[in-house]
Amino acid sequence: MDYLPVCLRLQDAPMLLVGGGTVGTRKARLLLRSGARLTVVAPAITAELEQLLAEHSGQWRRAAYTGGDLDGQTLVVAATPDAAVNAGVHRDAVARGLPVNVVDTPALCSFIFPAVIDRNPLLIAVSSSGTSPVLARLVRRKVEAMLPAAYGRLAAFAGRWRERVKTALPNDTARRLFWEQAVEGAIGEQVLAGREAEAEQRMRERLRDGAAGHRGEVYLVGAGPGDPDLMTFKALRLLQSADVVLYDRLVAPAIVDMARRDAERIYVGKARSDHAVPQQAINEQLLTLAQAGKRVVRLKGGDPFIFGRGGEEIALLAQHGIPFQVVPGITAASGAACYAGIPLTHRDHAQSVRFVAGYLKGDRVEHDWRQFTSTTETLVFYMGLMGLPVICRELQAVGRAPDTPVALVERGTTEDQRVLVGTLASIEGIVAREQPRAPTLIIVGDVVRLHRELAWFGEGKKGSEPF
């Protein structure tokens, strides 16, 4: 290890920056954000640096550097284009025992600036030990993308409770377990979700009741239409924190595999006329697991509140006072249509879109079909494969033209995606020949005509038929 990562408290500390160009301005931003009292020595500085110094009560000495500029300073940065000046700053600082950084010259640095991920008071520094700042910034961006902005709020929350927890739990092991459960569990999720008042109440209960006060929580998570890359960061974070994961057949196996390795996995899949677990039993299972203190993720294909019966599953939890969160997901209509190259709305073809339940109820697809006559509205039928003959017949019966374009997107956004394209008059024959399997989405409307020119996904054109 070439450098020891440390965090310096620089509030109101006097610091010197030699050089006022673009590079010096970047360093000044960082130093001023840390609360330093900054003095800049340079014959000229950028307009931005001059503005920063004015905003933060910094000083600019319009002159060339001399050794006396180091008097009273605690830290110095050299950022001039003159190598001789930079070397002189380094020599003078070392002689006085001052930490010094010469920008882009690691050999003359007693400290370096890492790439910083700022979730104040939580800070993460990424450093290449001065060898590749670009690589350090790349790693920072990757880590930053995975780290919710609200983690700073969680760190501040923990800081406010630190002494109270230490007093209530003097034993180091007990205190560590408490914090692990709090930060990774329901309390932490409440803070991240902006529900700090609830988190405060939960902390008081936990400290008062100890382990007996631990309650579980349920996270109703939209897993998207199939491609694991379409899951949100929040969905992934909750999935990887869960003790138990309930999933059904609409959730891709690759997504289930992203759960914590030691999490319990429970299949509650349902298919047409074959409910592996009745809906009421699923609702009660979520309640029972949460009451046992488990963190439970209920994975739902697509979005939980769009034909996902998510409202039914959380209703029982709400009645019993179980904390829950609902995490939206990319709904099948959006994901499958995008991967198939079919825009659901388009200025020249459709000005609105309607999501419609296409499944059979009592061997009937029950709708007021007169609502679906507009040629400038895209219709998307969920779970409509078995009801396709009824859909095609009824739409034509209320006036939709037989040559109205129709697309079936089978297993949308996955490697097995297939798109079958026809018309209201021809699509039944195409389906009889191609035998697509669920889950399949049906898109009706002129936007389907754009499929051939806009489809990009590898399997997007497989099985397509002319209009």
Tab-separated table of C-alpha atoms in Angstrom:
chain	number	residue	atom	x	y	z
A	1	MET	CA	0.000	0.000	0.000
A	2	ASP	CA	1.702	3.184	-1.210
A	3	TYR	CA	-0.626	5.551	0.674
A	4	LEU	CA	-2.697	5.333	3.848
A	5	PRO	CA	-6.260	6.547	3.217
A	6	VAL	CA	-7.219	9.050	5.927
A	7	CYS	CA	-9.957	11.645	6.351
A	8	LEU	CA	-8.802	15.095	7.441
A	9	ARG	CA	-11.016	17.553	9.267
A	10	LEU	CA	-10.276	20.847	7.541
A	11	GLN	CA	-13.033	23.086	8.872
A	12	ASP	CA	-11.584	26.614	9.227
A	13	ALA	CA	-8.038	25.340	8.659
A	14	PRO	CA	-5.710	27.746	6.763
A	15	MET	CA	-4.547	26.281	3.444
A	16	LEU	CA	-2.518	27.523	0.532
A	17	LEU	CA	-3.155	26.939	-3.151
A	18	VAL	CA	-0.360	28.018	-5.498
A	19	GLY	CA	-1.749	28.476	-8.996
A	20	GLY	CA	-5.095	29.768	-10.199
A	21	GLY	CA	-5.694	28.027	-13.517
A	22	THR	CA	-8.254	25.382	-14.433
A	23	VAL	CA	-6.487	22.630	-12.461
A	24	GLY	CA	-6.126	24.851	-9.415
A	25	THR	CA	-9.799	25.770	-9.626
A	26	ARG	CA	-10.761	22.091	-9.442
A	27	LYS	CA	-8.685	21.622	-6.292
A	28	ALA	CA	-10.097	24.825	-4.795
A	29	ARG	CA	-13.657	23.519	-5.195
A	30	LEU	CA	-12.792	20.451	-3.128
A	31	LEU	CA	-10.887	22.347	-0.442
A	32	LEU	CA	-13.628	24.936	-0.035
A	33	ARG	CA	-16.294	22.240	0.213
A	34	SER	CA	-14.371	20.840	3.173
A	35	GLY	CA	-14.595	24.198	4.965
A	36	ALA	CA	-10.953	25.269	4.569
A	37	ARG	CA	-9.844	28.904	4.802
A	38	LEU	CA	-8.176	29.112	1.436
A	39	THR	CA	-5.513	31.517	0.246
A	40	VAL	CA	-4.597	31.468	-3.433
A	41	VAL	CA	-1.252	32.793	-4.639
A	42	ALA	CA	-1.063	33.422	-8.396
A	43	PRO	CA	-0.526	36.314	-10.797
A	44	ALA	CA	-3.921	35.530	-12.363
A	45	ILE	CA	-6.853	33.224	-11.583
A	46	THR	CA	-9.923	31.994	-13.415
A	47	ALA	CA	-13.222	33.835	-13.134
A	48	GLU	CA	-14.752	30.771	-11.457
A	49	LEU	CA	-12.017	30.664	-8.821
A	50	GLU	CA	-12.442	34.357	-8.128
A	51	GLN	CA	-16.167	33.766	-7.625
A	52	LEU	CA	-15.530	30.784	-5.334
A	53	LEU	CA	-13.175	32.804	-3.153
A	54	ALA	CA	-15.743	35.575	-2.867
A	55	GLU	CA	-18.485	33.136	-1.865
A	56	HIS	CA	-16.330	31.398	0.768
A	57	SER	CA	-14.391	34.384	2.126
A	58	GLY	CA	-11.138	33.157	0.616
A	59	GLN	CA	-8.160	35.333	-0.234
A	60	TRP	CA	-6.237	35.925	-3.427
A	61	ARG	CA	-2.691	37.264	-3.319
A	62	ARG	CA	-2.015	38.528	-6.837
A	63	ALA	CA	1.711	37.758	-6.982
A	64	ALA	CA	4.286	35.101	-7.680
A	65	TYR	CA	4.916	32.457	-5.019
A	66	THR	CA	7.537	32.993	-2.301
A	67	GLY	CA	8.483	30.762	0.608
A	68	GLY	CA	6.890	33.207	3.038
A	69	ASP	CA	3.459	32.293	1.647
A	70	LEU	CA	3.649	29.087	3.710
A	71	ASP	CA	3.631	30.968	7.011
A	72	GLY	CA	0.682	29.902	9.133
A	73	GLN	CA	-0.583	27.287	6.658
A	74	THR	CA	-1.508	23.711	7.551
A	75	LEU	CA	-1.543	22.220	4.068
A	76	VAL	CA	-0.396	23.311	0.613
A	77	VAL	CA	-1.301	22.431	-2.984
A	78	ALA	CA	0.828	23.422	-5.976
A	79	ALA	CA	-1.035	23.568	-9.294
A	80	THR	CA	0.990	25.822	-11.579
A	81	PRO	CA	2.144	25.018	-15.134
A	82	ASP	CA	5.728	25.804	-14.087
A	83	ALA	CA	7.612	22.686	-12.945
A	84	ALA	CA	10.308	24.758	-11.237
A	85	VAL	CA	7.747	26.665	-9.159
A	86	ASN	CA	5.975	23.435	-8.207
A	87	ALA	CA	9.282	21.856	-7.163
A	88	GLY	CA	10.076	24.911	-5.065
A	89	VAL	CA	6.721	24.708	-3.276
A	90	HIS	CA	7.385	21.037	-2.553
A	91	ARG	CA	10.880	21.725	-1.225
A	92	ASP	CA	9.717	24.542	1.042
A	93	ALA	CA	6.733	22.560	2.370
A	94	VAL	CA	8.852	19.501	3.192
A	95	ALA	CA	11.339	21.708	5.027
A	96	ARG	CA	8.527	23.026	7.207
A	97	GLY	CA	6.903	19.598	7.729
A	98	LEU	CA	3.732	20.617	5.841
A	99	PRO	CA	1.637	18.120	3.859
A	100	VAL	CA	2.012	19.000	0.177
A	101	ASN	CA	0.386	17.968	-3.066
A	102	VAL	CA	1.883	18.838	-6.424
A	103	VAL	CA	-0.838	18.163	-8.967
A	104	ASP	CA	-0.046	15.434	-11.517
A	105	THR	CA	3.394	14.825	-9.973
A	106	PRO	CA	3.087	11.861	-7.549
A	107	ALA	CA	6.802	11.903	-6.705
A	108	LEU	CA	6.368	15.362	-5.151
A	109	CYS	CA	3.243	14.513	-3.143
A	110	SER	CA	3.109	13.636	0.541
A	111	PHE	CA	-0.675	13.292	0.110
A	112	ILE	CA	-2.934	12.838	-2.890
A	113	PHE	CA	-6.537	13.696	-3.715
A	114	PRO	CA	-8.716	10.606	-4.218
A	115	ALA	CA	-11.865	10.536	-6.304
A	116	VAL	CA	-14.606	11.190	-3.738
A	117	ILE	CA	-18.139	9.844	-3.492
A	118	ASP	CA	-19.884	12.379	-1.284
A	119	ARG	CA	-22.876	11.181	0.698
A	120	ASN	CA	-22.080	13.493	3.577
A	121	PRO	CA	-21.445	12.487	6.320
A	122	LEU	CA	-20.684	9.213	4.509
A	123	LEU	CA	-17.608	9.582	2.291
A	124	ILE	CA	-15.974	7.019	0.007
A	125	ALA	CA	-12.570	7.692	-1.523
A	126	VAL	CA	-11.168	5.879	-4.557
A	127	SER	CA	-7.476	6.232	-5.342
A	128	SER	CA	-5.014	4.785	-7.838
A	129	SER	CA	-2.095	6.101	-5.721
A	130	GLY	CA	-1.617	8.818	-8.296
A	131	THR	CA	-0.942	6.417	-11.174
A	132	SER	CA	-4.245	6.735	-13.064
A	133	PRO	CA	-6.692	9.454	-11.969
A	134	VAL	CA	-8.951	8.642	-14.937
A	135	LEU	CA	-9.312	5.033	-13.757
A	136	ALA	CA	-10.040	6.214	-10.209
A	137	ARG	CA	-12.807	8.480	-11.534
A	138	LEU	CA	-14.234	5.601	-13.577
A	139	VAL	CA	-14.383	3.379	-10.484
A	140	ARG	CA	-15.952	6.262	-8.551
A	141	ARG	CA	-18.732	6.579	-11.133
A	142	LYS	CA	-19.456	2.864	-10.976
A	143	VAL	CA	-19.611	2.839	-7.178
A	144	GLU	CA	-21.615	6.065	-7.098
A	145	ALA	CA	-24.221	4.574	-9.431
A	146	MET	CA	-24.788	1.713	-6.979
A	147	LEU	CA	-24.919	3.845	-3.844
A	148	PRO	CA	-28.245	5.556	-3.096
A	149	ALA	CA	-27.986	9.290	-2.464
A	150	ALA	CA	-29.965	8.788	0.751
A	151	TYR	CA	-27.087	6.867	2.367
A	152	GLY	CA	-25.851	10.183	3.702
A	153	ARG	CA	-29.178	10.622	5.463
A	154	LEU	CA	-28.829	7.126	6.930
A	155	ALA	CA	-25.322	7.908	8.209
A	156	ALA	CA	-26.536	11.111	9.845
A	157	PHE	CA	-29.452	9.230	11.427
A	158	ALA	CA	-27.090	6.631	12.897
A	159	GLY	CA	-24.866	9.393	14.221
A	160	ARG	CA	-27.761	10.974	16.115
A	161	TRP	CA	-28.541	7.659	17.814
A	162	ARG	CA	-24.988	6.502	18.440
A	163	GLU	CA	-24.635	7.599	22.071
A	164	ARG	CA	-28.117	6.452	23.055
A	165	VAL	CA	-27.495	2.999	21.607
A	166	LYS	CA	-24.090	2.837	23.293
A	167	THR	CA	-25.693	3.651	26.653
A	168	ALA	CA	-28.518	1.139	26.207
A	169	LEU	CA	-26.236	-1.621	24.859
A	170	PRO	CA	-22.812	-1.397	26.555
A	171	ASN	CA	-21.808	-4.839	25.269
A	172	ASP	CA	-19.830	-4.453	22.016
A	173	THR	CA	-21.218	-7.603	20.364
A	174	ALA	CA	-24.819	-6.806	21.210
A	175	ARG	CA	-24.373	-3.266	19.947
A	176	ARG	CA	-22.822	-4.422	16.669
A	177	LEU	CA	-25.682	-6.871	16.028
A	178	PHE	CA	-28.195	-4.160	16.845
A	179	TRP	CA	-26.671	-1.766	14.329
A	180	GLU	CA	-26.405	-4.437	11.634
A	181	GLN	CA	-30.105	-5.210	11.984
A	182	ALA	CA	-31.039	-1.534	12.128
A	183	VAL	CA	-29.001	-0.343	9.150
A	184	GLU	CA	-29.670	-3.347	6.912
A	185	GLY	CA	-33.252	-3.906	8.014
A	186	ALA	CA	-36.559	-2.092	8.260
A	187	ILE	CA	-35.183	0.918	10.146
A	188	GLY	CA	-32.558	1.591	7.524
A	189	GLU	CA	-35.092	1.198	4.733
A	190	GLN	CA	-37.453	3.651	6.411
A	191	VAL	CA	-34.682	6.248	6.602
A	192	LEU	CA	-33.683	5.680	2.974
A	193	ALA	CA	-37.318	6.068	1.970
A	194	GLY	CA	-37.578	9.414	3.785
A	195	ARG	CA	-39.733	8.069	6.627
A	196	GLU	CA	-37.460	9.185	9.449
A	197	ALA	CA	-40.246	9.770	11.964
A	198	GLU	CA	-41.257	6.112	11.645
A	199	ALA	CA	-37.611	5.056	11.918
A	200	GLU	CA	-37.204	7.116	15.101
A	201	GLN	CA	-40.237	5.397	16.621
A	202	ARG	CA	-38.912	1.984	15.595
A	203	MET	CA	-35.538	2.740	17.192
A	204	ARG	CA	-37.207	3.686	20.464
A	205	GLU	CA	-39.205	0.449	20.397
A	206	ARG	CA	-36.135	-1.661	19.609
A	207	LEU	CA	-34.078	-0.131	22.406
A	208	ARG	CA	-36.938	-0.528	24.843
A	209	ASP	CA	-37.926	-4.080	23.910
A	210	GLY	CA	-34.607	-5.548	22.766
A	211	ALA	CA	-34.802	-8.553	20.455
A	212	ALA	CA	-38.470	-9.091	21.294
A	213	GLY	CA	-39.267	-5.779	19.611
A	214	HIS	CA	-37.896	-6.867	16.228
A	215	ARG	CA	-40.533	-6.816	13.505
A	216	GLY	CA	-40.217	-7.796	9.910
A	217	GLU	CA	-41.056	-5.820	6.812
A	218	VAL	CA	-42.318	-6.687	3.339
A	219	TYR	CA	-40.943	-5.243	0.113
A	220	LEU	CA	-43.214	-5.621	-2.900
A	221	VAL	CA	-40.662	-5.379	-5.701
A	222	GLY	CA	-41.303	-4.964	-9.413
A	223	ALA	CA	-38.792	-7.218	-11.158
A	224	GLY	CA	-39.482	-5.828	-14.615
A	225	PRO	CA	-40.399	-7.819	-17.723
A	226	GLY	CA	-37.466	-10.252	-17.708
A	227	ASP	CA	-34.103	-8.669	-18.486
A	228	PRO	CA	-32.238	-8.428	-15.143
A	229	ASP	CA	-30.577	-5.196	-16.303
A	230	LEU	CA	-33.969	-3.470	-16.222
A	231	MET	CA	-34.311	-3.796	-12.444
A	232	THR	CA	-33.911	-0.589	-10.461
A	233	PHE	CA	-31.053	-0.064	-8.027
A	234	LYS	CA	-33.531	-0.004	-5.155
A	235	ALA	CA	-35.096	-3.287	-6.258
A	236	LEU	CA	-31.694	-4.962	-6.357
A	237	ARG	CA	-30.663	-3.533	-2.984
A	238	LEU	CA	-33.807	-4.803	-1.269
A	239	LEU	CA	-33.573	-8.179	-2.985
A	240	GLN	CA	-30.041	-8.651	-1.711
A	241	SER	CA	-31.044	-7.734	1.841
A	242	ALA	CA	-34.018	-10.100	2.084
A	243	ASP	CA	-34.251	-13.090	4.411
A	244	VAL	CA	-37.017	-14.646	2.305
A	245	VAL	CA	-37.926	-14.205	-1.374
A	246	LEU	CA	-41.330	-15.121	-2.788
A	247	TYR	CA	-41.462	-15.284	-6.582
A	248	ASP	CA	-43.691	-16.517	-9.375
A	249	ARG	CA	-43.310	-17.782	-12.951
A	250	LEU	CA	-43.213	-14.272	-14.427
A	251	VAL	CA	-39.919	-13.530	-12.668
A	252	ALA	CA	-36.848	-14.560	-14.662
A	253	PRO	CA	-34.631	-17.150	-12.913
A	254	ALA	CA	-31.627	-14.849	-13.388
A	255	ILE	CA	-33.375	-12.254	-11.219
A	256	VAL	CA	-34.190	-14.749	-8.467
A	257	ASP	CA	-30.523	-15.791	-8.498
A	258	MET	CA	-29.544	-12.219	-7.603
A	259	ALA	CA	-30.969	-12.711	-4.095
A	260	ARG	CA	-28.638	-13.206	-1.144
A	261	ARG	CA	-27.162	-16.686	-1.306
A	262	ASP	CA	-28.496	-17.736	2.098
A	263	ALA	CA	-31.982	-16.255	1.567
A	264	GLU	CA	-34.898	-18.664	1.575
A	265	ARG	CA	-36.653	-18.877	-1.812
A	266	ILE	CA	-40.340	-19.764	-2.008
A	267	TYR	CA	-42.069	-20.375	-5.356
A	268	VAL	CA	-45.667	-19.159	-5.419
A	269	GLY	CA	-46.168	-19.310	-9.178
A	270	LYS	CA	-49.520	-19.190	-10.842
A	271	ALA	CA	-50.458	-20.179	-14.346
A	272	ARG	CA	-53.816	-20.140	-16.093
A	273	SER	CA	-56.156	-22.591	-14.333
A	274	ASP	CA	-53.240	-23.828	-12.220
A	275	HIS	CA	-52.628	-21.761	-9.107
A	276	ALA	CA	-49.658	-23.353	-7.341
A	277	VAL	CA	-50.484	-21.161	-4.349
A	278	PRO	CA	-53.875	-19.411	-4.115
A	279	GLN	CA	-53.691	-15.620	-3.880
A	280	GLN	CA	-55.135	-15.518	-0.363
A	281	ALA	CA	-52.515	-18.020	0.779
A	282	ILE	CA	-49.759	-15.806	-0.630
A	283	ASN	CA	-51.178	-12.814	1.230
A	284	GLU	CA	-51.252	-14.749	4.493
A	285	GLN	CA	-47.761	-16.139	3.954
A	286	LEU	CA	-46.356	-12.618	3.597
A	287	LEU	CA	-48.058	-11.660	6.863
A	288	THR	CA	-46.806	-14.714	8.736
A	289	LEU	CA	-43.213	-14.258	7.606
A	290	ALA	CA	-43.181	-10.576	8.535
A	291	GLN	CA	-44.689	-11.281	11.943
A	292	ALA	CA	-41.812	-13.724	12.501
A	293	GLY	CA	-39.385	-10.832	12.057
A	294	LYS	CA	-38.301	-11.647	8.501
A	295	ARG	CA	-37.362	-9.185	5.786
A	296	VAL	CA	-39.498	-10.444	2.922
A	297	VAL	CA	-39.246	-9.573	-0.769
A	298	ARG	CA	-42.226	-10.414	-2.915
A	299	LEU	CA	-40.917	-10.354	-6.479
A	300	LYS	CA	-43.531	-9.457	-9.073
A	301	GLY	CA	-43.042	-9.583	-12.823
A	302	GLY	CA	-43.264	-6.123	-14.388
A	303	ASP	CA	-44.770	-3.535	-12.051
A	304	PRO	CA	-46.601	-4.677	-8.889
A	305	PHE	CA	-49.499	-2.265	-9.419
A	306	ILE	CA	-50.163	-2.959	-13.113
A	307	PHE	CA	-52.116	-6.237	-13.326
A	308	GLY	CA	-49.866	-7.588	-10.586
A	309	ARG	CA	-52.423	-7.799	-7.749
A	310	GLY	CA	-49.972	-5.875	-5.619
A	311	GLY	CA	-52.753	-3.940	-3.919
A	312	GLU	CA	-54.329	-7.164	-2.695
A	313	GLU	CA	-51.067	-8.433	-1.235
A	314	ILE	CA	-50.320	-5.331	0.813
A	315	ALA	CA	-53.894	-4.809	2.009
A	316	LEU	CA	-53.601	-7.574	4.618
A	317	LEU	CA	-50.228	-6.211	5.749
A	318	ALA	CA	-51.704	-2.756	6.237
A	319	GLN	CA	-54.566	-4.186	8.303
A	320	HIS	CA	-52.065	-5.776	10.691
A	321	GLY	CA	-49.682	-2.831	10.898
A	322	ILE	CA	-46.817	-4.543	9.067
A	323	PRO	CA	-44.382	-2.045	7.490
A	324	PHE	CA	-44.083	-2.443	3.733
A	325	GLN	CA	-42.641	-0.742	0.699
A	326	VAL	CA	-43.697	-0.942	-2.936
A	327	VAL	CA	-40.917	-0.637	-5.510
A	328	PRO	CA	-42.142	0.104	-9.030
A	329	GLY	CA	-40.763	-1.867	-11.935
A	330	ILE	CA	-40.721	-1.468	-15.697
A	331	THR	CA	-44.066	-2.820	-16.809
A	332	ALA	CA	-44.207	-5.483	-19.513
A	333	ALA	CA	-45.879	-3.169	-22.027
A	334	SER	CA	-43.041	-0.671	-21.885
A	335	GLY	CA	-40.197	-3.187	-21.793
A	336	ALA	CA	-41.501	-5.592	-24.430
A	337	ALA	CA	-42.583	-2.822	-26.789
A	338	CYS	CA	-39.194	-1.075	-26.569
A	339	TYR	CA	-37.240	-4.267	-27.197
A	340	ALA	CA	-39.533	-5.096	-30.119
A	341	GLY	CA	-39.106	-1.670	-31.699
A	342	ILE	CA	-42.757	-0.726	-31.266
A	343	PRO	CA	-43.292	2.743	-29.743
A	344	LEU	CA	-46.554	2.700	-27.825
A	345	THR	CA	-47.214	6.287	-28.838
A	346	HIS	CA	-46.050	8.080	-31.971
A	347	ARG	CA	-47.043	11.434	-33.366
A	348	ASP	CA	-48.023	9.936	-36.725
A	349	HIS	CA	-49.731	6.797	-35.450
A	350	ALA	CA	-51.043	6.938	-31.864
A	351	GLN	CA	-51.639	9.724	-29.367
A	352	SER	CA	-52.623	7.514	-26.426
A	353	VAL	CA	-52.122	4.008	-25.106
A	354	ARG	CA	-54.435	1.779	-23.075
A	355	PHE	CA	-53.409	-1.193	-20.926
A	356	VAL	CA	-56.098	-3.891	-20.934
A	357	ALA	CA	-56.476	-7.188	-19.049
A	358	GLY	CA	-56.666	-9.899	-21.676
A	359	TYR	CA	-57.142	-12.978	-19.515
A	360	LEU	CA	-60.256	-15.130	-19.502
A	361	LYS	CA	-62.749	-14.957	-16.657
A	362	GLY	CA	-65.387	-17.623	-16.743
A	363	ASP	CA	-64.311	-18.401	-20.341
A	364	ARG	CA	-65.026	-14.797	-21.348
A	365	VAL	CA	-62.931	-11.697	-21.882
A	366	GLU	CA	-65.252	-9.116	-20.375
A	367	HIS	CA	-64.884	-5.558	-21.693
A	368	ASP	CA	-66.976	-2.782	-23.142
A	369	TRP	CA	-65.402	-3.219	-26.558
A	370	ARG	CA	-66.902	0.055	-27.811
A	371	GLN	CA	-64.168	1.845	-25.835
A	372	PHE	CA	-61.508	0.396	-28.118
A	373	THR	CA	-62.532	1.777	-31.508
A	374	SER	CA	-60.092	4.696	-31.813
A	375	THR	CA	-57.459	4.138	-34.504
A	376	THR	CA	-55.151	6.671	-32.812
A	377	GLU	CA	-54.920	4.669	-29.584
A	378	THR	CA	-52.584	1.735	-29.015
A	379	LEU	CA	-54.098	-1.212	-27.157
A	380	VAL	CA	-51.884	-3.465	-25.058
A	381	PHE	CA	-53.440	-6.678	-23.768
A	382	TYR	CA	-51.753	-8.381	-20.830
A	383	MET	CA	-52.121	-12.158	-20.395
A	384	GLY	CA	-54.263	-12.336	-23.520
A	385	LEU	CA	-52.848	-15.320	-25.402
A	386	MET	CA	-55.747	-17.666	-24.600
A	387	GLY	CA	-58.269	-14.922	-25.235
A	388	LEU	CA	-56.765	-13.832	-28.568
A	389	PRO	CA	-59.622	-15.191	-30.732
A	390	VAL	CA	-62.151	-13.266	-28.646
A	391	ILE	CA	-60.049	-10.091	-28.740
A	392	CYS	CA	-59.699	-10.190	-32.539
A	393	ARG	CA	-63.373	-10.994	-33.090
A	394	GLU	CA	-64.738	-8.363	-30.728
A	395	LEU	CA	-62.483	-5.571	-31.978
A	396	GLN	CA	-63.601	-6.206	-35.545
A	397	ALA	CA	-67.207	-6.423	-34.411
A	398	VAL	CA	-67.084	-2.866	-33.052
A	399	GLY	CA	-65.515	-1.497	-36.229
A	400	ARG	CA	-61.746	-2.031	-36.109
A	401	ALA	CA	-60.530	-2.874	-39.606
A	402	PRO	CA	-59.448	-6.483	-40.268
A	403	ASP	CA	-56.047	-5.208	-41.493
A	404	THR	CA	-55.323	-3.437	-38.172
A	405	PRO	CA	-51.730	-4.427	-37.271
A	406	VAL	CA	-51.205	-6.768	-34.313
A	407	ALA	CA	-47.977	-7.899	-32.645
A	408	LEU	CA	-47.449	-10.668	-30.102
A	409	VAL	CA	-44.268	-10.286	-28.056
A	410	GLU	CA	-43.355	-13.600	-26.494
A	411	ARG	CA	-41.065	-13.548	-23.428
A	412	GLY	CA	-40.279	-9.912	-23.978
A	413	THR	CA	-36.801	-8.460	-23.147
A	414	THR	CA	-35.301	-11.929	-22.569
A	415	GLU	CA	-32.900	-13.877	-24.779
A	416	ASP	CA	-35.910	-15.948	-25.904
A	417	GLN	CA	-37.930	-12.940	-27.076
A	418	ARG	CA	-39.911	-13.552	-30.249
A	419	VAL	CA	-42.193	-11.160	-32.086
A	420	LEU	CA	-45.078	-12.372	-34.241
A	421	VAL	CA	-46.678	-9.725	-36.433
A	422	GLY	CA	-49.941	-9.914	-38.342
A	423	THR	CA	-53.369	-8.305	-38.427
A	424	LEU	CA	-56.652	-8.780	-36.605
A	425	ALA	CA	-57.663	-11.056	-39.455
A	426	SER	CA	-54.431	-13.091	-39.716
A	427	ILE	CA	-52.857	-13.269	-36.278
A	428	GLU	CA	-54.857	-16.290	-35.090
A	429	GLY	CA	-53.489	-18.392	-37.922
A	430	ILE	CA	-49.959	-17.218	-37.215
A	431	VAL	CA	-50.320	-18.154	-33.550
A	432	ALA	CA	-51.734	-21.568	-34.441
A	433	ARG	CA	-48.679	-22.234	-36.591
A	434	GLU	CA	-45.983	-20.699	-34.356
A	435	GLN	CA	-47.394	-21.837	-30.984
A	436	PRO	CA	-46.070	-19.018	-28.765
A	437	ARG	CA	-46.058	-19.591	-25.008
A	438	ALA	CA	-46.820	-17.341	-22.095
A	439	PRO	CA	-45.910	-14.782	-21.027
A	440	THR	CA	-46.993	-13.062	-24.229
A	441	LEU	CA	-48.075	-9.450	-24.696
A	442	ILE	CA	-50.488	-8.355	-27.447
A	443	ILE	CA	-50.095	-4.921	-29.057
A	444	VAL	CA	-52.838	-3.639	-31.377
A	445	GLY	CA	-52.555	-0.484	-33.454
A	446	ASP	CA	-50.773	1.302	-36.276
A	447	VAL	CA	-47.570	1.669	-34.201
A	448	VAL	CA	-46.921	-2.023	-34.926
A	449	ARG	CA	-46.050	-1.000	-38.503
A	450	LEU	CA	-42.837	0.534	-37.145
A	451	HIS	CA	-41.566	-2.792	-35.834
A	452	ARG	CA	-39.529	-3.736	-38.897
A	453	GLU	CA	-37.509	-0.523	-39.052
A	454	LEU	CA	-37.064	0.028	-35.310
A	455	ALA	CA	-36.547	-3.482	-33.877
A	456	TRP	CA	-33.010	-3.932	-32.550
A	457	PHE	CA	-33.168	-6.795	-30.050
A	458	GLY	CA	-31.557	-9.985	-31.377
A	459	GLU	CA	-34.735	-12.073	-31.496
A	460	GLY	CA	-37.001	-9.135	-32.209
A	461	LYS	CA	-37.639	-10.014	-35.842
A	462	LYS	CA	-37.853	-13.758	-35.482
A	463	GLY	CA	-41.212	-15.058	-36.628
A	464	SER	CA	-42.429	-11.704	-37.911
A	465	GLU	CA	-45.079	-11.791	-40.584
A	466	PRO	CA	-46.036	-9.204	-43.243
A	467	PHE	CA	-49.238	-7.272	-42.791
